[in-house]
């Protein structure tokens, strides 16, 4: 056991997760030993999922209370406050979007790590299955040769050597050695049931892992899409809330599954040898299981005696067969064929003995055991922790997006009211531009039409009729001087207003008023009204 502890050391996250309290549905303590078929242990893992469901309920209650308070409270309509709220909403949405993207990145890494660990487990199970199957084939092949093939040759040689008692005694000794080999082969455990269970476990693990990996991949894509739609369409109200609530529900659901799987895996990884000893009890001798689990170099193999007897028996049989070939064949030429057949059979059995010795050695199977533990307890469990972190970050991001929705709605509504206060005929009104773009049949405002356009001759643009404007000549000249001294025909709404449009800057307004006052004094006597 000490040698095994040196080779496999449970990581800190295994010890931390194993220390999580195990409680039943009635809040009674449950033993944390890994027992997947025990109902009380299953309830303790289910309780972790219920804790995540309770957290989801608290999250929804908080969001509902916040939304009610945000919708009922009225904000100050001051310009500075509106600007501050708009900036706060924008930056909060940006931060929430970045958190969501970071969560998806963490989730991709955790999903990949978990997938690598599970497939390393499956690969180790397949290697162990191959070793166990090879042991069974070698044992069954040796048994077949000793029981059937050797008995046939010995029966024919007994008829040939019927007149020679010494040769019959040699044949009887060979038969006894073959019986000893059969006894030793019967002591080697049959791994057929174990290989069937490992094959079923590997197939089920691969099937579940494929759909788990695919489900998380779809969840990542869905979270990214919902995050993008939410950030780009905060003003869509109900759609955004439905998508955000769906993503929030999926995040807490994935967290519940991750928590139960992580705690259950950590319970196995704390003492994996104990669990394997319990499940193999009655199928494989305990000393054989310990031999492969711990593979102590100081300990002896439980198969050492059987392999030694096998080797000695084969050596004795080969010596006896070689003597018969040397002394009996000259007297009984018909016995040569059967003696050569026995010799080939013994040589084949010796080759099987060497292969069986290598396969029964603990180093190969122990390495597969350690690889399986590294896959599930290191990479796999670490990936589950990252997936849990993804779920928490995603829940935080979507909760933040839902919280800023009321402020975003009020901001957009206030901006629309500000656009409504501006004259619809004002060409500088963005809302008027949108209306004109959606209503092309409405009359287009002609502004700043000049006789002296730089894109064509003066005759290419015809001035509008004089009846459009009754503005004084002084105002006309004022505007002519203002726009570079060229006569220009302006729209009616821009003449006679006494001030520039509301979208002009203060410097433009000051320039306009100074030029207008100066020109009125200069041309007031020349062009009386």
XYZ file of C-alpha atoms in Angstrom:
529
model
C 0.000 0.000 0.000
C 2.754 2.607 0.684
C 4.141 2.108 -2.841
C 0.748 2.920 -4.321
C 0.486 6.132 -2.300
C 3.817 7.278 -3.691
C 2.641 6.758 -7.268
C -0.870 8.163 -6.905
C -1.556 11.188 -4.723
C -5.011 12.708 -4.747
C -4.863 16.398 -5.813
C -6.000 19.146 -3.476
C -9.274 19.741 -5.287
C -10.226 16.091 -4.699
C -9.720 16.486 -0.941
C -11.573 19.816 -0.970
C -14.581 18.469 -2.855
C -14.659 15.314 -0.755
C -14.938 17.473 2.363
C -18.244 18.949 1.135
C -20.977 17.873 3.603
C -23.051 14.957 2.342
C -26.690 15.348 3.405
C -29.796 13.421 2.522
C -33.093 14.915 1.455
C -34.125 14.987 5.118
C -30.887 16.789 6.027
C -29.422 13.736 7.784
C -25.644 13.133 7.397
C -24.609 10.526 4.820
C -21.350 8.579 4.611
C -19.124 10.133 1.949
C -17.711 6.782 0.782
C -18.278 6.342 -2.938
C -21.262 4.006 -3.262
C -23.040 4.794 -6.539
C -25.681 2.084 -6.081
C -26.661 3.120 -2.556
C -29.889 5.161 -2.353
C -28.758 7.350 0.532
C -25.557 8.251 -1.309
C -27.554 9.077 -4.450
C -29.772 11.354 -2.350
C -26.709 13.198 -1.062
C -25.667 13.997 -4.655
C -29.225 14.958 -5.539
C -29.234 17.329 -2.582
C -26.386 19.286 -4.203
C -28.569 19.764 -7.257
C -31.385 21.000 -5.044
C -29.015 23.529 -3.470
C -28.302 24.904 -6.936
C -32.059 25.044 -7.585
C -32.530 27.035 -4.358
C -29.809 29.443 -5.471
C -31.638 29.841 -8.784
C -34.842 30.676 -6.923
C -33.086 33.270 -4.776
C -31.529 34.761 -7.888
C -34.912 35.069 -9.569
C -36.449 36.628 -6.444
C -33.674 39.205 -6.307
C -34.084 40.027 -9.983
C -37.843 40.358 -9.641
C -37.506 42.687 -6.647
C -34.894 44.776 -8.405
C -36.958 45.074 -11.583
C -40.026 46.145 -9.616
C -38.067 48.794 -7.728
C -36.357 50.006 -10.903
C -39.638 50.327 -12.788
C -41.424 52.104 -9.948
C -38.707 54.612 -9.112
C -38.469 57.729 -11.272
C -35.187 59.167 -12.268
C -34.199 62.826 -12.360
C -34.642 64.375 -15.781
C -31.589 66.605 -15.546
C -29.262 66.460 -18.539
C -26.208 65.596 -16.453
C -28.052 62.770 -14.696
C -29.270 61.359 -17.985
C -25.781 61.438 -19.407
C -24.395 59.720 -16.308
C -27.095 57.025 -16.433
C -26.515 56.468 -20.144
C -22.784 56.043 -19.597
C -23.373 53.709 -16.650
C -25.778 51.538 -18.647
C -23.380 51.351 -21.590
C -20.341 50.388 -19.545
C -22.292 47.898 -17.453
C -23.536 46.190 -20.619
C -19.979 46.097 -21.970
C -18.620 44.574 -18.749
C -21.430 42.009 -18.659
C -20.710 41.063 -22.263
C -16.998 40.659 -21.498
C -17.806 38.480 -18.467
C -20.045 36.322 -20.655
C -17.292 35.920 -23.267
C -14.767 35.075 -20.543
C -17.199 32.519 -19.108
C -17.573 30.839 -22.490
C -13.778 30.736 -22.869
C -13.422 29.109 -19.457
C -16.192 26.689 -20.376
C -14.472 25.664 -23.614
C -11.276 24.905 -21.690
C -13.120 22.946 -18.996
C -15.117 20.989 -21.563
C -11.936 20.045 -23.420
C -10.150 19.015 -20.218
C -13.065 16.853 -19.104
C -13.282 15.236 -22.526
C -9.542 14.470 -22.524
C -9.729 12.930 -19.060
C -12.716 10.736 -19.905
C -11.160 9.452 -23.112
C -7.923 8.711 -21.263
C -10.031 6.615 -18.885
C -11.647 4.800 -21.822
C -8.238 4.191 -23.420
C -6.908 2.699 -20.169
C -9.973 0.463 -19.845
C -9.442 -0.791 -23.384
C -5.789 -1.576 -22.658
C -6.709 -3.466 -19.491
C -9.401 -5.327 -21.405
C -6.866 -6.341 -24.030
C -4.529 -7.687 -21.336
C -7.261 -9.658 -19.582
C -8.511 -11.091 -22.850
C -4.969 -12.130 -23.771
C -4.535 -13.919 -20.436
C -7.772 -15.839 -20.943
C -6.783 -16.829 -24.477
C -3.356 -18.099 -23.394
C -4.784 -20.091 -20.497
C -7.552 -21.598 -22.613
C -5.078 -22.395 -25.420
C -2.664 -24.156 -23.050
C -5.506 -26.092 -21.466
C -6.755 -27.156 -24.880
C -3.329 -28.432 -25.929
C -2.771 -30.362 -22.717
C -6.227 -31.894 -22.525
C -6.991 -32.749 -26.114
C -3.951 -32.639 -28.381
C -1.472 -34.177 -25.944
C -3.935 -36.907 -24.908
C -4.402 -37.954 -28.544
C -0.655 -38.314 -29.106
C -0.184 -40.202 -25.835
C -3.008 -42.612 -26.666
C -1.432 -43.566 -30.012
C 2.037 -43.909 -28.459
C 0.604 -46.212 -25.750
C -0.589 -48.586 -28.472
C 2.794 -48.479 -30.213
C 4.807 -48.993 -27.002
C 2.459 -51.641 -25.589
C 5.264 -54.227 -25.488
C 7.727 -51.909 -23.720
C 6.902 -51.184 -20.108
C 9.699 -48.658 -19.638
C 8.412 -46.512 -22.517
C 4.887 -46.771 -21.156
C 6.202 -45.544 -17.817
C 7.716 -42.514 -19.567
C 4.417 -41.768 -21.276
C 2.662 -41.991 -17.920
C 5.134 -39.487 -16.433
C 4.483 -37.081 -19.324
C 0.768 -37.406 -18.677
C 1.254 -36.602 -14.996
C 3.257 -33.472 -15.878
C 0.475 -32.371 -18.223
C -2.072 -32.867 -15.431
C 0.079 -30.724 -13.130
C 0.099 -27.955 -15.728
C -3.687 -28.144 -15.998
C -4.018 -27.785 -12.241
C -1.817 -24.688 -12.249
C -3.759 -23.144 -15.156
C -6.998 -23.700 -13.264
C -5.621 -21.483 -10.493
C -5.277 -18.499 -12.828
C -8.425 -16.348 -12.492
C -10.786 -16.198 -15.436
C -11.274 -12.595 -16.490
C -14.211 -13.116 -18.807
C -16.778 -11.471 -16.531
C -14.391 -8.646 -15.717
C -13.747 -7.941 -19.395
C -17.481 -7.893 -20.094
C -18.047 -5.371 -17.312
C -15.140 -3.190 -18.424
C -16.353 -3.255 -22.018
C -19.836 -2.222 -20.954
C -18.420 0.517 -18.723
C -16.226 1.877 -21.527
C -19.112 1.880 -24.010
C -21.505 3.630 -21.634
C -18.865 6.169 -20.615
C -18.080 7.008 -24.231
C -21.781 7.339 -25.084
C -22.525 9.649 -22.149
C -19.369 11.693 -22.699
C -20.180 12.328 -26.361
C -23.584 13.809 -25.585
C -22.245 15.684 -22.550
C -19.527 17.308 -24.660
C -22.007 18.126 -27.432
C -24.557 19.567 -24.992
C -22.005 21.918 -23.461
C -20.803 22.966 -26.888
C -24.362 23.922 -27.863
C -24.775 25.709 -24.525
C -21.663 27.812 -25.203
C -22.931 28.800 -28.642
C -26.380 29.609 -27.233
C -24.883 31.780 -24.481
C -22.815 33.715 -27.006
C -25.839 34.296 -29.242
C -28.029 35.395 -26.328
C -25.272 37.671 -25.026
C -24.875 39.302 -28.450
C -28.620 39.766 -28.931
C -29.000 41.129 -25.420
C -26.199 43.669 -25.770
C -27.438 44.814 -29.182
C -31.124 44.854 -28.336
C -31.605 46.035 -24.774
C -34.551 48.134 -25.959
C -36.488 45.054 -27.124
C -37.731 44.518 -23.563
C -39.679 41.249 -23.414
C -37.473 39.425 -25.912
C -34.350 40.330 -24.015
C -35.870 39.290 -20.702
C -36.997 35.899 -22.046
C -33.592 35.149 -23.563
C -31.763 36.279 -20.434
C -34.010 34.199 -18.168
C -33.484 31.134 -20.395
C -29.704 31.530 -20.261
C -29.867 32.054 -16.491
C -31.907 28.870 -16.033
C -29.492 26.840 -18.185
C -26.504 28.200 -16.281
C -27.829 27.146 -12.885
C -28.912 23.761 -14.268
C -25.429 23.075 -15.618
C -23.965 24.157 -12.262
C -26.163 21.626 -10.446
C -25.023 18.815 -12.751
C -21.371 19.852 -12.450
C -21.510 20.028 -8.655
C -23.045 16.560 -8.278
C -20.621 15.013 -10.793
C -17.574 16.714 -9.247
C -18.388 15.679 -5.674
C -19.173 12.087 -6.699
C -15.934 11.835 -8.693
C -13.921 13.243 -5.798
C -15.421 10.628 -3.466
C -14.124 7.934 -5.809
C -10.716 9.569 -6.286
C -10.034 9.840 -2.544
C -9.941 6.034 -2.155
C -10.264 4.341 -5.566
C -8.601 1.104 -4.454
C -11.194 0.556 -1.728
C -14.042 0.867 -4.211
C -12.383 -1.536 -6.680
C -11.732 -4.093 -3.950
C -15.392 -3.960 -2.978
C -16.816 -4.375 -6.472
C -14.424 -7.216 -7.427
C -15.131 -9.178 -4.272
C -16.405 -12.634 -5.206
C -15.193 -12.357 -8.803
C -11.418 -12.038 -8.333
C -9.377 -13.113 -5.286
C -8.505 -10.198 -3.019
C -4.742 -10.879 -3.169
C -4.849 -10.742 -6.965
C -6.704 -7.408 -6.925
C -4.259 -5.930 -4.423
C -1.350 -7.205 -6.500
C -2.503 -5.176 -9.501
C -3.671 -2.128 -7.526
C -0.475 -1.641 -5.539
C 2.162 -3.551 -7.564
C 4.667 -3.525 -4.730
C 8.121 -4.556 -5.867
C 8.815 -6.127 -2.490
C 5.714 -8.302 -2.656
C 5.533 -11.617 -4.506
C 3.186 -12.372 -7.364
C 0.241 -14.661 -6.551
C 0.964 -16.437 -9.844
C 4.640 -17.079 -9.179
C 4.171 -20.619 -7.914
C 1.865 -21.596 -10.754
C 4.264 -20.228 -13.368
C 7.214 -21.990 -11.734
C 5.427 -25.343 -11.726
C 4.387 -24.776 -15.329
C 7.987 -24.130 -16.357
C 9.379 -27.177 -14.496
C 6.706 -29.466 -15.896
C 7.375 -28.316 -19.429
C 11.111 -28.796 -18.999
C 10.627 -32.342 -17.664
C 8.276 -33.242 -20.498
C 10.681 -31.913 -23.092
C 13.492 -34.010 -21.622
C 11.377 -37.171 -21.678
C 10.210 -36.580 -25.257
C 13.791 -35.961 -26.395
C 14.834 -39.308 -24.824
C 12.051 -41.181 -26.606
C 13.052 -39.619 -29.905
C 16.606 -40.749 -29.387
C 16.024 -44.310 -28.165
C 12.479 -45.363 -29.129
C 12.241 -44.145 -32.701
C 14.958 -46.507 -34.019
C 12.944 -49.415 -32.581
C 9.492 -48.034 -33.358
C 9.704 -45.788 -36.473
C 5.932 -45.260 -36.476
C 6.202 -43.394 -33.139
C 8.302 -40.607 -34.627
C 5.330 -38.621 -35.945
C 3.530 -38.498 -32.579
C 6.715 -37.727 -30.674
C 7.492 -34.800 -33.015
C 3.900 -33.570 -32.573
C 4.340 -33.624 -28.790
C 7.612 -31.765 -29.086
C 5.984 -29.021 -31.192
C 3.122 -28.820 -28.707
C 5.537 -28.372 -25.805
C 7.498 -25.690 -27.654
C 4.252 -23.810 -28.342
C 3.283 -24.130 -24.689
C 6.653 -22.715 -23.644
C 6.106 -19.691 -25.878
C 2.666 -19.223 -24.318
C 4.250 -19.476 -20.883
C 6.565 -16.540 -21.604
C 3.674 -14.429 -22.908
C 1.523 -15.375 -19.938
C 4.296 -14.417 -17.528
C 4.574 -10.981 -19.124
C 0.811 -10.417 -19.106
C 0.350 -11.549 -15.517
C 3.034 -9.134 -14.351
C 1.497 -6.240 -12.412
C 3.444 -3.428 -14.081
C 1.388 -3.250 -17.261
C -2.035 -3.347 -15.615
C -0.916 -1.057 -12.807
C 0.190 1.530 -15.353
C -3.241 1.361 -17.000
C -4.796 1.805 -13.568
C -2.710 4.909 -12.834
C -3.468 6.361 -16.288
C -7.172 5.888 -15.670
C -6.919 7.633 -12.302
C -4.947 10.507 -13.806
C -7.542 10.926 -16.532
C -10.589 10.984 -14.293
C -9.158 12.518 -11.082
C -6.841 15.125 -12.575
C -7.959 16.239 -16.049
C -11.592 15.169 -15.775
C -12.286 16.612 -12.342
C -10.324 19.779 -13.098
C -12.453 20.260 -16.202
C -15.613 19.903 -14.114
C -14.393 22.667 -11.815
C -13.843 24.978 -14.786
C -17.308 24.129 -16.085
C -18.730 25.089 -12.692
C -16.855 28.385 -12.881
C -18.336 28.921 -16.338
C -21.838 28.433 -14.976
C -21.273 30.954 -12.167
C -19.800 33.589 -14.500
C -22.580 33.097 -17.038
C -25.230 33.461 -14.313
C -23.536 36.655 -13.105
C -23.328 38.100 -16.619
C -26.955 37.448 -17.524
C -28.200 38.627 -14.125
C -26.345 41.903 -14.711
C -27.862 42.267 -18.182
C -31.354 41.725 -16.793
C -30.731 44.291 -14.039
C -29.663 47.041 -16.439
C -32.661 46.489 -18.715
C -35.001 49.002 -16.962
C -32.378 51.742 -17.055
C -31.786 51.047 -20.731
C -35.512 51.238 -21.460
C -35.859 54.580 -19.654
C -32.809 55.928 -21.444
C -34.209 55.053 -24.866
C -37.650 56.405 -23.943
C -36.136 59.727 -22.749
C -34.140 60.057 -25.939
C -37.270 59.535 -28.047
C -39.097 62.251 -26.062
C -36.218 64.644 -26.677
C -36.545 64.050 -30.401
C -40.283 64.748 -30.218
C -39.619 68.261 -28.800
C -37.833 69.328 -31.992
C -39.687 70.665 -35.028
C -40.478 67.875 -37.455
C -39.610 70.127 -40.404
C -36.143 70.810 -39.014
C -33.664 69.047 -41.332
C -31.255 68.656 -38.394
C -33.730 66.536 -36.445
C -32.589 62.847 -36.513
C -36.162 61.715 -36.043
C -37.256 63.730 -39.072
C -34.548 62.003 -41.066
C -35.865 58.613 -40.034
C -39.407 59.640 -40.951
C -38.272 60.910 -44.334
C -36.367 57.675 -44.953
C -39.444 55.563 -44.212
C -41.892 57.958 -45.998
C -40.379 58.842 -49.375
C -43.706 60.295 -50.636
C -43.360 63.244 -48.276
C -42.084 66.431 -49.900
C -38.333 66.748 -49.691
C -36.934 69.918 -48.178
C -34.724 71.797 -50.588
C -32.008 73.666 -48.734
C -29.039 75.712 -49.717
C -29.768 75.583 -53.478
C -27.176 77.813 -55.117
C -26.914 79.457 -58.514
C -23.165 79.016 -58.419
C -22.786 75.303 -57.584
C -19.314 73.867 -57.908
C -20.705 70.713 -59.557
C -22.331 72.434 -62.559
C -23.015 75.701 -64.360
C -25.276 78.425 -63.009
C -27.936 77.549 -65.552
C -28.053 73.930 -64.396
C -29.906 74.870 -61.202
C -33.051 76.984 -61.536
C -33.945 79.271 -58.638
C -37.244 78.663 -56.973
C -40.214 80.959 -57.575
C -40.120 84.319 -55.832
C -43.470 83.662 -54.210
C -42.011 81.072 -51.863
C -40.547 83.675 -49.515
C -41.615 87.187 -48.611
C -38.503 87.832 -46.518
C -37.036 91.347 -46.569
C -34.199 92.081 -48.947
C -32.019 92.980 -45.995
C -32.322 89.463 -44.625
C -31.574 88.093 -48.073
C -28.417 90.189 -48.324
C -27.431 89.260 -44.791
C -27.545 85.621 -45.693
C -25.705 86.315 -48.951
C -22.826 87.863 -47.031
C -22.963 85.100 -44.423
C -22.530 82.360 -47.007
C -19.569 83.834 -48.864
C -21.153 86.708 -50.821
C -22.944 84.525 -53.349
C -26.691 84.929 -53.778
C -28.349 81.827 -52.304
C -31.979 80.877 -52.046
C -32.892 79.423 -48.679
C -35.870 77.424 -47.483
C -38.706 79.352 -45.923
C -38.239 77.870 -42.407
C -34.668 79.185 -42.268
C -35.543 82.808 -43.260
C -37.230 85.078 -40.811
C -36.580 82.928 -37.778
C -34.145 85.434 -36.293
C -31.850 82.653 -35.047
C -30.035 79.665 -36.553
C -31.408 76.152 -36.161
C -31.096 74.731 -32.654
C -28.344 72.346 -33.718
C -25.899 75.179 -34.493
C -22.934 75.546 -32.163
C -22.552 78.710 -30.007
C -19.654 79.962 -32.191
C -21.777 79.712 -35.355
C -24.637 81.540 -33.638
C -22.341 84.365 -32.530
C -20.902 84.709 -36.061
C -24.393 84.727 -37.530
C -25.684 87.464 -35.200
C -22.603 89.712 -35.597
C -22.725 89.576 -39.383
C -26.482 90.146 -39.402
C -26.284 93.246 -37.169
C -23.487 94.752 -39.227
C -25.214 94.227 -42.536
C -28.487 95.643 -41.254
C -26.743 98.913 -40.336
C -24.939 99.015 -43.708
C -27.802 98.185 -46.010
C -30.679 99.599 -43.957
C -30.809 102.891 -45.922
C -30.193 101.421 -49.361
C -32.889 98.772 -49.223
C -35.830 100.067 -47.263
C -38.445 97.575 -46.375
